[in-house]
Tab-separated table of C-alpha atoms (C1' of nucleotides) in Angstrom:
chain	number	residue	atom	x	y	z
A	1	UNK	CA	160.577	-250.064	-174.124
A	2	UNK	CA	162.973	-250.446	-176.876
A	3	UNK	CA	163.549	-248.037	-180.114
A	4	UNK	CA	164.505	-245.031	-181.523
A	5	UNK	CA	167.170	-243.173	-179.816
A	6	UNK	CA	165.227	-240.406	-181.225
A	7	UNK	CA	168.807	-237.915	-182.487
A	8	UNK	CA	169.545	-235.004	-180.872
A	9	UNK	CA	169.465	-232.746	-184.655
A	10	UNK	CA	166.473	-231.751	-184.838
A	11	UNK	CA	164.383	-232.784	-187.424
A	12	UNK	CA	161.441	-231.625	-189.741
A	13	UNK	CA	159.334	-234.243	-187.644
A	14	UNK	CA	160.059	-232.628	-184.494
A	15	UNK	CA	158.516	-229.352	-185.806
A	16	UNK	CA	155.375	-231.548	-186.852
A	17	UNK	CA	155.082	-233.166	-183.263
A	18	UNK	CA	155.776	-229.784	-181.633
A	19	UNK	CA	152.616	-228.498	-183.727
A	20	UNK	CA	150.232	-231.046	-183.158
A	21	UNK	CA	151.064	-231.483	-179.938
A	22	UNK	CA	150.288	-227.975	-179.613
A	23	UNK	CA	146.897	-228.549	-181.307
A	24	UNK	CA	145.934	-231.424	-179.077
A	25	UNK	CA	144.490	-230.155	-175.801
A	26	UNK	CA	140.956	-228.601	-176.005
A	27	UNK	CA	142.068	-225.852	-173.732
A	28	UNK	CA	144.554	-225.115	-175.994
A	29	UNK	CA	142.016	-225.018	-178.838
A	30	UNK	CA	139.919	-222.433	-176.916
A	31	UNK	CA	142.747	-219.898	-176.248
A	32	UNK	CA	143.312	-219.945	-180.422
A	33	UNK	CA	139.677	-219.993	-180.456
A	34	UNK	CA	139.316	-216.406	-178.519
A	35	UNK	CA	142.391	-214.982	-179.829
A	36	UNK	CA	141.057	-215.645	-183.510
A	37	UNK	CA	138.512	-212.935	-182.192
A	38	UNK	CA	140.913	-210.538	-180.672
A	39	UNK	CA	144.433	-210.188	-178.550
A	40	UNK	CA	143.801	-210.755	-174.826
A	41	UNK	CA	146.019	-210.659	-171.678
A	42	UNK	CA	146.778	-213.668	-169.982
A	43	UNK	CA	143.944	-212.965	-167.104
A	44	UNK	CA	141.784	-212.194	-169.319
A	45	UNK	CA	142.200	-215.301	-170.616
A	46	UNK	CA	142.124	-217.180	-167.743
A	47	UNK	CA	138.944	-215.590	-166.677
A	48	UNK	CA	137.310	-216.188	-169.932
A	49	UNK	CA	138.325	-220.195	-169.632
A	50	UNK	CA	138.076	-220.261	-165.700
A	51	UNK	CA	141.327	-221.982	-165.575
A	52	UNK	CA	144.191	-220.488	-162.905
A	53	UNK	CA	146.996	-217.823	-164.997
A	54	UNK	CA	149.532	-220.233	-164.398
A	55	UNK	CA	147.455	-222.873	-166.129
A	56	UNK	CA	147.150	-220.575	-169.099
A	57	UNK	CA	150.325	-219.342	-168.923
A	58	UNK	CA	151.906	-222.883	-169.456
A	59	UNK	CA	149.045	-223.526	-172.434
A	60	UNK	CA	150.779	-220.452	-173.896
A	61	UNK	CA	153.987	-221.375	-173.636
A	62	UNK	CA	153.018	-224.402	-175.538
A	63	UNK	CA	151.551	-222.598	-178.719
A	64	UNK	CA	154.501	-219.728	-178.552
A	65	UNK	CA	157.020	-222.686	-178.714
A	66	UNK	CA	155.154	-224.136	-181.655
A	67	UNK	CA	154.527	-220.713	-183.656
A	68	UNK	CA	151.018	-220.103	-183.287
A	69	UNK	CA	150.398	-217.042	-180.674
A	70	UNK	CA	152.782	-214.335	-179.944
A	71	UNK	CA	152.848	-211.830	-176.776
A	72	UNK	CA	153.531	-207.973	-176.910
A	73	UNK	CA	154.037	-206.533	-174.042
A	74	UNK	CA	151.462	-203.453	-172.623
A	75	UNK	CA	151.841	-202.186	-169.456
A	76	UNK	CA	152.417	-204.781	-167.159
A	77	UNK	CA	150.270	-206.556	-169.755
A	78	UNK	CA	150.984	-209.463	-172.108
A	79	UNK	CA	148.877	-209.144	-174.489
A	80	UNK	CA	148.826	-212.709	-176.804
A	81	UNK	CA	147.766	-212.910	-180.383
A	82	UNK	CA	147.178	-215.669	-182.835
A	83	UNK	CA	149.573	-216.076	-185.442
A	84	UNK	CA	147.740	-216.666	-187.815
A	85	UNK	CA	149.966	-216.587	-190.818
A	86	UNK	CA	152.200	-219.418	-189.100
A	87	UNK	CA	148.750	-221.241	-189.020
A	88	UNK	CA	147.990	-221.318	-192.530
A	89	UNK	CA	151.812	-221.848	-193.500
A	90	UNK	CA	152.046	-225.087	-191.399
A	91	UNK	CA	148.840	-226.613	-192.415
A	92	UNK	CA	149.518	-225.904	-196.326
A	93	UNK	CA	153.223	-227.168	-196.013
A	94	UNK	CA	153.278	-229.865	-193.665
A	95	UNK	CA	149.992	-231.560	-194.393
A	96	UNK	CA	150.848	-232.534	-197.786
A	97	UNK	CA	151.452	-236.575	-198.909
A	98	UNK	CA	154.925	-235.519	-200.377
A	99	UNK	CA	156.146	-234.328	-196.969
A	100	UNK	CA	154.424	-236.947	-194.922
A	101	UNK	CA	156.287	-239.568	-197.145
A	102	UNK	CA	159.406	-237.756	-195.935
A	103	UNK	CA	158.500	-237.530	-192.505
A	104	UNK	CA	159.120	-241.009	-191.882
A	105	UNK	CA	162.783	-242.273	-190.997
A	106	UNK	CA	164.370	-244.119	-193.944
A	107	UNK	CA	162.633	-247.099	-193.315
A	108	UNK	CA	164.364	-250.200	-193.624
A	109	UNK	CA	162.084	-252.198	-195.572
A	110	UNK	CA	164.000	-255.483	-195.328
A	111	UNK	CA	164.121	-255.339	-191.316
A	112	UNK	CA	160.642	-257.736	-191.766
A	113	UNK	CA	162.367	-260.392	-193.649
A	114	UNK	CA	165.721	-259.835	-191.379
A	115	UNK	CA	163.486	-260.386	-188.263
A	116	UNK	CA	161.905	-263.638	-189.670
A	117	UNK	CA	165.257	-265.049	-190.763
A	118	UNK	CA	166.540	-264.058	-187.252
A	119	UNK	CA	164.265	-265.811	-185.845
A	120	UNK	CA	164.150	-269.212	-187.507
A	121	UNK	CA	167.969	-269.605	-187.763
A	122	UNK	CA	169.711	-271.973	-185.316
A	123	UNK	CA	173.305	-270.833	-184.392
A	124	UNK	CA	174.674	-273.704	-187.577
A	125	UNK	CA	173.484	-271.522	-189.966
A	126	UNK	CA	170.755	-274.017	-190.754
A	127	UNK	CA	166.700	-273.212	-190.367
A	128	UNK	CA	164.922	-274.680	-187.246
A	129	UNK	CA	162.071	-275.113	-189.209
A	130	UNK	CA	160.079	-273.535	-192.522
A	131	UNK	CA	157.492	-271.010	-192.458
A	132	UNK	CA	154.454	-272.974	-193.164
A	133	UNK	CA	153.130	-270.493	-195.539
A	134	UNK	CA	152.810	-266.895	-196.063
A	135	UNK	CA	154.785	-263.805	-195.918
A	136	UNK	CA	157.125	-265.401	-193.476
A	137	UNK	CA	157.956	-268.388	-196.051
A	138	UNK	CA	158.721	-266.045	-198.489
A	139	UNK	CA	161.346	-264.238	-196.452
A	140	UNK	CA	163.236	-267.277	-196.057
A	141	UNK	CA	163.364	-267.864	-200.109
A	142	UNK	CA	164.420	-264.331	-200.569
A	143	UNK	CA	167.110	-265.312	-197.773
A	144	UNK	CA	168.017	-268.743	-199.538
A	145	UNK	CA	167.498	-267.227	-202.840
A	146	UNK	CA	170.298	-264.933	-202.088
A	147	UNK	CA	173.194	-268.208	-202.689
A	148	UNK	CA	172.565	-268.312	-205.898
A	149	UNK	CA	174.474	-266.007	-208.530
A	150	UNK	CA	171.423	-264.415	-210.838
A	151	UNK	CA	172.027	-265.503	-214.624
A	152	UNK	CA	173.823	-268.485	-213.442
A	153	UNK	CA	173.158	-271.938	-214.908
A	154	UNK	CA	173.048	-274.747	-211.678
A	155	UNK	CA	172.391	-278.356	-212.548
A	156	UNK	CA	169.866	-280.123	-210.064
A	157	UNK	CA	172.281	-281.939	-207.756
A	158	UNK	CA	174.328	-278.224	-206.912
A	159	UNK	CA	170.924	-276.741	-206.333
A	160	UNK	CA	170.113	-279.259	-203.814
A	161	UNK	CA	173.741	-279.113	-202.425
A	162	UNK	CA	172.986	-275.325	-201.749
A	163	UNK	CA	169.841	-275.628	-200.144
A	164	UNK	CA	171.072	-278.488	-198.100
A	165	UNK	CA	173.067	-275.718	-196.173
A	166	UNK	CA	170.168	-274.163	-194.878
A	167	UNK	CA	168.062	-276.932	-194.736
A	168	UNK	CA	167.501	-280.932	-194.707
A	169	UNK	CA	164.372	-280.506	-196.667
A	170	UNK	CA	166.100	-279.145	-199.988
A	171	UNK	CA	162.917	-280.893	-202.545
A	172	UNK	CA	160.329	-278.641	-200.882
A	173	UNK	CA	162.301	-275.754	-200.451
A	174	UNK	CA	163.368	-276.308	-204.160
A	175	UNK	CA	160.023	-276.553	-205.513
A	176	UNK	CA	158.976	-273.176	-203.395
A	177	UNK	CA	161.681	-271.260	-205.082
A	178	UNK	CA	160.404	-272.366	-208.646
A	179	UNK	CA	156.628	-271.703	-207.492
A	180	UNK	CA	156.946	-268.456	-206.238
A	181	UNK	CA	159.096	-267.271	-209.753
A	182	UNK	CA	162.521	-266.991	-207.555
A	183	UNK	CA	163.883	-269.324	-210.261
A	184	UNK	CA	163.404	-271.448	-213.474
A	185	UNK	CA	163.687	-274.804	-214.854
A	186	UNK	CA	164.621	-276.378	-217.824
A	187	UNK	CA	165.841	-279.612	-218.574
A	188	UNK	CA	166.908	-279.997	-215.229
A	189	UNK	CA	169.189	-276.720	-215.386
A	190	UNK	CA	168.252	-273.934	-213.125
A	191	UNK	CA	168.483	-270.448	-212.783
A	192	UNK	CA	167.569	-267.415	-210.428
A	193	UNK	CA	165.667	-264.539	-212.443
A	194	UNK	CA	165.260	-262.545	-209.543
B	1	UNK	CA	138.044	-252.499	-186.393
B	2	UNK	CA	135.829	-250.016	-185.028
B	3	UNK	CA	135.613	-246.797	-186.072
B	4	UNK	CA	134.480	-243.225	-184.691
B	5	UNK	CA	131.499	-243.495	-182.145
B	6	UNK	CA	132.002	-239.732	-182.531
B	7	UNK	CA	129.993	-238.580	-179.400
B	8	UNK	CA	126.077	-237.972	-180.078
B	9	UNK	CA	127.019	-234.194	-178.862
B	10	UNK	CA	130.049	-233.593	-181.620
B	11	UNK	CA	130.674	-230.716	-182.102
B	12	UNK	CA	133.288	-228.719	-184.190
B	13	UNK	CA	135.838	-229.300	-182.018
B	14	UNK	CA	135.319	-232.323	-181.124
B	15	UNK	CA	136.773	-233.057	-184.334
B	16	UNK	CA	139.359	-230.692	-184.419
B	17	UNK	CA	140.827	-232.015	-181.318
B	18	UNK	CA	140.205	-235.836	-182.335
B	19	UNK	CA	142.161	-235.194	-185.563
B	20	UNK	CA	145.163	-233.217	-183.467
B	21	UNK	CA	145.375	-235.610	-181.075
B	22	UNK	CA	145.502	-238.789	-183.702
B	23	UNK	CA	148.704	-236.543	-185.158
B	24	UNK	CA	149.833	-235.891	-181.907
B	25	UNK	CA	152.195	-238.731	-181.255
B	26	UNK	CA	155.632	-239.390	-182.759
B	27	UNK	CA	155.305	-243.155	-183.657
B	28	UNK	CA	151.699	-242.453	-185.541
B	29	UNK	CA	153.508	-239.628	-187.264
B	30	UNK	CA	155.976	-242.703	-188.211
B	31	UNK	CA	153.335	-244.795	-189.246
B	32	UNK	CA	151.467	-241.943	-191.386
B	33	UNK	CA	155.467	-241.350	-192.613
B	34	UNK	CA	155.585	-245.330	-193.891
B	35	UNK	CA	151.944	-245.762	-195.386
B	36	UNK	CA	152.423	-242.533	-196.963
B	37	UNK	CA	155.058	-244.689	-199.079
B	38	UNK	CA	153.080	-248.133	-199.385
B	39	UNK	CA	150.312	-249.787	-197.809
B	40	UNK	CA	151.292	-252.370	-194.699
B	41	UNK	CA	150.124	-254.682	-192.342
B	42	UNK	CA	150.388	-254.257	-188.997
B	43	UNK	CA	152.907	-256.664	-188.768
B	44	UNK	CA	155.037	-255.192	-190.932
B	45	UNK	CA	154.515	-251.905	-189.346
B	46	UNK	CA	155.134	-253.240	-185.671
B	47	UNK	CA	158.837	-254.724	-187.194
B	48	UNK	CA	159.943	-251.661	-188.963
B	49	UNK	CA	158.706	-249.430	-186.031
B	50	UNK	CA	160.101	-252.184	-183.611
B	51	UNK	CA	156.750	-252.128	-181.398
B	52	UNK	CA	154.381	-254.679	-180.389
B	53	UNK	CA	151.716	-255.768	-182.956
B	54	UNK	CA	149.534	-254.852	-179.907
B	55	UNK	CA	150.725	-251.234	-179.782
B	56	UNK	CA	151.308	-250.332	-183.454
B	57	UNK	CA	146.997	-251.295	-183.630
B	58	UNK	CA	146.008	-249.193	-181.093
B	59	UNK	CA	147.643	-246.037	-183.126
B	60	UNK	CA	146.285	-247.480	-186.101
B	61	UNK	CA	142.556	-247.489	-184.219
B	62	UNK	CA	143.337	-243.440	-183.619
B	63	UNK	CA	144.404	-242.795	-186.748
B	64	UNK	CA	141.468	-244.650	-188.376
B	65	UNK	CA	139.151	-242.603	-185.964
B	66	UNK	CA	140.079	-239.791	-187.417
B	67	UNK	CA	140.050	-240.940	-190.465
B	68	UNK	CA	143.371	-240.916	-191.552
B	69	UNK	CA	144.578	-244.396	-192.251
B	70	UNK	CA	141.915	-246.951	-193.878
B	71	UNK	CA	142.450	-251.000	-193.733
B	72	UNK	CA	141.657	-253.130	-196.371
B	73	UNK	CA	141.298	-257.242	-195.197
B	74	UNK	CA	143.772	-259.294	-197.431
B	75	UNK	CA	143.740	-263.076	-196.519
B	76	UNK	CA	144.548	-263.141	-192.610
B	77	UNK	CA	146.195	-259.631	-193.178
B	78	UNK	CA	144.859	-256.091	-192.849
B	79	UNK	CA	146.737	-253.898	-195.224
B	80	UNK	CA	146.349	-250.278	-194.014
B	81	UNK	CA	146.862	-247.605	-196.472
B	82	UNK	CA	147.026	-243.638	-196.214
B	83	UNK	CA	143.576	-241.686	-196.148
B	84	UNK	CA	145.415	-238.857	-198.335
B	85	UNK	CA	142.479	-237.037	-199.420
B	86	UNK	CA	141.025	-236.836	-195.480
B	87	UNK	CA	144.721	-235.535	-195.115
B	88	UNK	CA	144.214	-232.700	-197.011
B	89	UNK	CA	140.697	-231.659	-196.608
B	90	UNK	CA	141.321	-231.399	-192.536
B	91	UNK	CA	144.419	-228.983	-193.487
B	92	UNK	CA	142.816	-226.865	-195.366
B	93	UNK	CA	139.221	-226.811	-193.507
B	94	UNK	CA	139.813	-226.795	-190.506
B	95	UNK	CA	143.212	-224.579	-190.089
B	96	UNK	CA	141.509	-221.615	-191.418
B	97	UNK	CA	140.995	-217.899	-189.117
B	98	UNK	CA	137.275	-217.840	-189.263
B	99	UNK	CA	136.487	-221.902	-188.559
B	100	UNK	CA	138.814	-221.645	-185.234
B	101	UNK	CA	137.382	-218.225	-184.564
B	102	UNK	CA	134.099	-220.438	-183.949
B	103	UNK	CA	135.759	-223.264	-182.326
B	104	UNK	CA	135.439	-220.933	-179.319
B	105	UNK	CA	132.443	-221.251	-177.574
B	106	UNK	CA	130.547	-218.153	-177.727
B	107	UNK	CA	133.160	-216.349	-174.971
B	108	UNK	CA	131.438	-214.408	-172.294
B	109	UNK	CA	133.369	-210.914	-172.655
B	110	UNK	CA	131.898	-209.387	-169.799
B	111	UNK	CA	133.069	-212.562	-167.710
B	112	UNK	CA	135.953	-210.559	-166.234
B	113	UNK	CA	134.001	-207.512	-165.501
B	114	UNK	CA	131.532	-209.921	-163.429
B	115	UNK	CA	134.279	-211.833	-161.767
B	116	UNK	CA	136.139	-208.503	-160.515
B	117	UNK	CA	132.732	-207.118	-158.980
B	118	UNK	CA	131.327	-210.137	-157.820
B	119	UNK	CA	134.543	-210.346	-155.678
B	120	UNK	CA	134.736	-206.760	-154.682
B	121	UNK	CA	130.884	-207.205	-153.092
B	122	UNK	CA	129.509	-207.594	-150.186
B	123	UNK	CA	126.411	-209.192	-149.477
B	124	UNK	CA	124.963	-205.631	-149.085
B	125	UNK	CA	125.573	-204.959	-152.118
B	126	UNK	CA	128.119	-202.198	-150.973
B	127	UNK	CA	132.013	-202.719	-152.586
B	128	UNK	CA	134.264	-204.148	-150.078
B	129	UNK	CA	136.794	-202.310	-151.167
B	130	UNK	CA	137.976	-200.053	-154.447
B	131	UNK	CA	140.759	-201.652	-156.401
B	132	UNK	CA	144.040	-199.399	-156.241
B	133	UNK	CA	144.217	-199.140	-160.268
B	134	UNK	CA	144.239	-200.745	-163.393
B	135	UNK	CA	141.617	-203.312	-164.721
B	136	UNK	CA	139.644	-204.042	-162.105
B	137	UNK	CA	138.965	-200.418	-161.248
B	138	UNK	CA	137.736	-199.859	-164.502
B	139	UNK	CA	135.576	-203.379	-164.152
B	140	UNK	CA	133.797	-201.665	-161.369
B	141	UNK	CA	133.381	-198.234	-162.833
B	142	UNK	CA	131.654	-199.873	-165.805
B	143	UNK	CA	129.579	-201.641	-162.821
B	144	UNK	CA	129.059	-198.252	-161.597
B	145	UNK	CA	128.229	-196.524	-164.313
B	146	UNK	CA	125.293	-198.519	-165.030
B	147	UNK	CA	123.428	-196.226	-162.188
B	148	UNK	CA	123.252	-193.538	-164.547
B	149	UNK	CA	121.247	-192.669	-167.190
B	150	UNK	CA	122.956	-191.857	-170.729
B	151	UNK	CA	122.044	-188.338	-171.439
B	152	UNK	CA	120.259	-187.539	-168.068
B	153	UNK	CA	122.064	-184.295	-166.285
B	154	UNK	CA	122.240	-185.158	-162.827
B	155	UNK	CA	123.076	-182.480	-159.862
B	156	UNK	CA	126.644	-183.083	-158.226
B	157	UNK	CA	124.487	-184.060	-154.764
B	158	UNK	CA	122.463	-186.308	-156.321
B	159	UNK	CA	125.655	-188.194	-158.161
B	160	UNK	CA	127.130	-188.155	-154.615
B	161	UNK	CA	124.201	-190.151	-153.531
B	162	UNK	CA	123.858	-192.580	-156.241
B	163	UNK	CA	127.613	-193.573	-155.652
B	164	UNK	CA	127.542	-193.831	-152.115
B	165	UNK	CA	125.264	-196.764	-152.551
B	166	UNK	CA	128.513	-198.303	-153.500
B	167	UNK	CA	131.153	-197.235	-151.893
B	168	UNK	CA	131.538	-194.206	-148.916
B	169	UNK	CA	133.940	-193.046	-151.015
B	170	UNK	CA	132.454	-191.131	-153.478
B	171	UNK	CA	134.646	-188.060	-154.364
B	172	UNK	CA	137.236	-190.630	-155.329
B	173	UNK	CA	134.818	-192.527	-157.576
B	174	UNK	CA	133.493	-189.891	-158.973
B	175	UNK	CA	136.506	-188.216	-160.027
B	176	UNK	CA	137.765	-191.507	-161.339
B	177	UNK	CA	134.479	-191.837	-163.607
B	178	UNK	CA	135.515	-188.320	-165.045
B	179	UNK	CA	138.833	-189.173	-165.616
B	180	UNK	CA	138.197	-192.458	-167.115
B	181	UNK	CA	135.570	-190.497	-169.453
B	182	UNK	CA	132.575	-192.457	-168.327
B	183	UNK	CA	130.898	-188.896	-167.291
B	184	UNK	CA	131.440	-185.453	-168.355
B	185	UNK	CA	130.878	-182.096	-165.806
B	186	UNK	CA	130.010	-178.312	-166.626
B	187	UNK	CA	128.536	-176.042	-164.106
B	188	UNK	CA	128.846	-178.708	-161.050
B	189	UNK	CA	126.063	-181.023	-163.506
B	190	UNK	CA	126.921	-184.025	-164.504
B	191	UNK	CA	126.049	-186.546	-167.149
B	192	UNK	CA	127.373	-189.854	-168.458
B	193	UNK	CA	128.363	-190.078	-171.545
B	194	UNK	CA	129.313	-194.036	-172.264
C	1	DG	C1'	161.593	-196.886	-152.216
C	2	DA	C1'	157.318	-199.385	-151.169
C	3	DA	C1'	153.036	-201.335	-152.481
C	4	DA	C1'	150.327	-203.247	-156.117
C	5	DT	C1'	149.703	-205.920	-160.137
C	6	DA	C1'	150.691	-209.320	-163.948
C	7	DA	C1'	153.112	-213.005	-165.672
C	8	DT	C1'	156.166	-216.817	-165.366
C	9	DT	C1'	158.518	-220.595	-163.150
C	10	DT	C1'	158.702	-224.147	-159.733
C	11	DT	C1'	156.727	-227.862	-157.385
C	12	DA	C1'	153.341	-231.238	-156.476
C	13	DT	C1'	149.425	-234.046	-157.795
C	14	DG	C1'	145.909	-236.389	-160.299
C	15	DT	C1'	144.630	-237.710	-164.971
C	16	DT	C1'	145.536	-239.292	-169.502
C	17	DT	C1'	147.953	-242.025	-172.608
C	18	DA	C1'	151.517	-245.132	-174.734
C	19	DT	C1'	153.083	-249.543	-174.194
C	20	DA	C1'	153.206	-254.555	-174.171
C	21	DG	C1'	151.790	-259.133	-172.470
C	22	DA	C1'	147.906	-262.209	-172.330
C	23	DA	C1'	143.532	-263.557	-173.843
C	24	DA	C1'	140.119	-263.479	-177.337
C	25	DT	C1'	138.718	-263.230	-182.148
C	26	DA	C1'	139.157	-264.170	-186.963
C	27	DA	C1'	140.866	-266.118	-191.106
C	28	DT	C1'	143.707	-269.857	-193.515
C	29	DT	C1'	145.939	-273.958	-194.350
C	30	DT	C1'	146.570	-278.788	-193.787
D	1	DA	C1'	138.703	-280.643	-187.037
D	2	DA	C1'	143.319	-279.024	-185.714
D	3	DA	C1'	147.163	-276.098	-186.203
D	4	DT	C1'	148.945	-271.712	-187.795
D	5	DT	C1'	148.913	-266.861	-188.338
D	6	DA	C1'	147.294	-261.960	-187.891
D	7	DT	C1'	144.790	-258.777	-185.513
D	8	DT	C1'	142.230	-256.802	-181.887
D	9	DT	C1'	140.751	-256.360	-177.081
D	10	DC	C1'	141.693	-256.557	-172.213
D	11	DT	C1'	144.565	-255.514	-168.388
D	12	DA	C1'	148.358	-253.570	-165.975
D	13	DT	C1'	152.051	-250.327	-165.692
D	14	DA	C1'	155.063	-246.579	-166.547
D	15	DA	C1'	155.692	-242.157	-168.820
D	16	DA	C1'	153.722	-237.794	-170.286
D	17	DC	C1'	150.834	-234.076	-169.327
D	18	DA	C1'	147.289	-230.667	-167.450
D	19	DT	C1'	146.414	-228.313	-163.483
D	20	DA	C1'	146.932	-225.117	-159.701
D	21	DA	C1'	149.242	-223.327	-155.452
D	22	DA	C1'	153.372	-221.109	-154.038
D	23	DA	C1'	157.479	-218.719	-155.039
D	24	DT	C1'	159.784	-215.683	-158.222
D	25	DT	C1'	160.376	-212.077	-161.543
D	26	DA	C1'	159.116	-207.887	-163.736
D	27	DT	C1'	156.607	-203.693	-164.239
D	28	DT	C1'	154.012	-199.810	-162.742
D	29	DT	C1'	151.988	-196.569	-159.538
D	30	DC	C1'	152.220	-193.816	-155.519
DNA sequence: GAAATAATTTTATGTTTATAGAAATAATTT
DNA sequence: AAATTATTTCTATAAACATAAAATTATTTC
């Protein structure tokens, strides 16, 4: 098991997970489901559900932590009640695409092409092999591609110099580059455009 | 890639807790986070998320069962995009007072009352015992009660009598039924008034 | 102060679920 | 047809979680 170190701040993602997670046990959905009728004590509850208090103590913790019931205490009562403003909040302000879209980590959209140049690269610098086709090909031109100074003019023979570096097959590689619009030609003068 | 078998039996809830659960799970809320950006493949997905191809599908099967993500086959590729508009229609159906009000199955109120007396019974039909105070005394004066007419007067002897099918203790009982205002008294005649 | 009652916390256990490797399926290119 | 690539399904395993009994804490009644 590998990734995120997940960092101690917390985040606004943490407060979604803490929610949902809330949400996701259908015990959990039946205490919100009686208490949208009306405040009960915790044996009450655990009557009504035919669960053990403890059980349904614990479920409560779980929606107190993420906003959604709150106890007063009676007697030697707790009496729990839904929350029902913090319901409507969260769904109206986290469910939207804007937020989502934020939810995720920056997300390092080059780590695909970084992983597929990782991987064919021999410790020389120079490719093992080239990406037959595919999205994987054209992470290696946008890796190669990267040599070249945009706006630049190169005559043929530097261009193939260039490519040589990363690999002995410079005419394909060459003609790849020009295919998929990396570069131009003209009268055997090249340049990058992108 | 399948898609919800949703149970012949769904109900409500069913779908409330299929949707919670999908959102229930840091890396999906990652993935939700990234599509909510741009459309991927699972590839992609598995490298920026640094899982398995293997893993990052099964959270895309959840997702798509509760029909938040969509795929769309591209070449070899399937380019899964945000369901936004699924998004926002759960939010704002399902998160509302009255629908989780009915998420709960129809709760049995008088479930505690029963529990209390059917423990306090013997198989004579006597009361083992009379709880000290608190809820379960009044759970088995409302059991009690039910021995008396609303509206009918009734002699103090003959209340004496109907309670001692109970419990031998009847002064105690009775007393407690006037205190806890199921009966009222004048003249030594009593009636019951709830 | 002692007994009774309610709720929470602790501890233990069985179930569910996330994960990834391997195998199977599907589509594409050569 | 054979080789390549992407995805899903199957299988096994480890982590997370629901559950309840026991112990603990807190409150009330007598």
């Amino acid at each position: 098991m590998t990734n995120n170190a997940q960092t101690s701040t917390s985040n606004p993602s943490d407060e979604l997970l803490t929610f949902f997670k809330a949400l996701s046990d259908s015990n959990r959905l039946r205490i919100l489901g009686i208490l949208a009728n009306q405040p009960m004590s915790v044996e009450q509850l655990a009557t009504a559900l035919n669960l053990s208090a403890s059980t349904v103590s614990h479920h409560l913790a779980k929606l107190s932590d993420a906003g959604l019931v709150s106890a007063k205490a009676e007697g030697y009562y707790n009496i729990y009640s839904l929350n029902q403003t913090a319901l409507e909040e969260m769904s109206q302000r986290l469910l939207k695409k804007e937020n989502l879209a934020q939810v995720a980590e920056p997300v390092d959209l080059e780590s695909f092409d970084q992983k597929v140049v990782r991987d064919y690269l021999a410790s020389n610098g120079k490719l093992k092999a080239l990406p037959a086709q595919g999205k994987k090909l054209l992470a290696i031109l946008r890796y190669i591609i990267q040599a070249f100074e945009i706006g630049k003019k190169y005559p043929e023979r530097e261009v193939n110099e260039i490519i040589k570096k990363f690999h002995d097959d410079f005419a394909s590689i060459r003609r790849y580059l020009i295919d998929y619009q990396f570069m131009q030609r003209e009268n055997g003068i090249y340049w990058r455009i992108k």
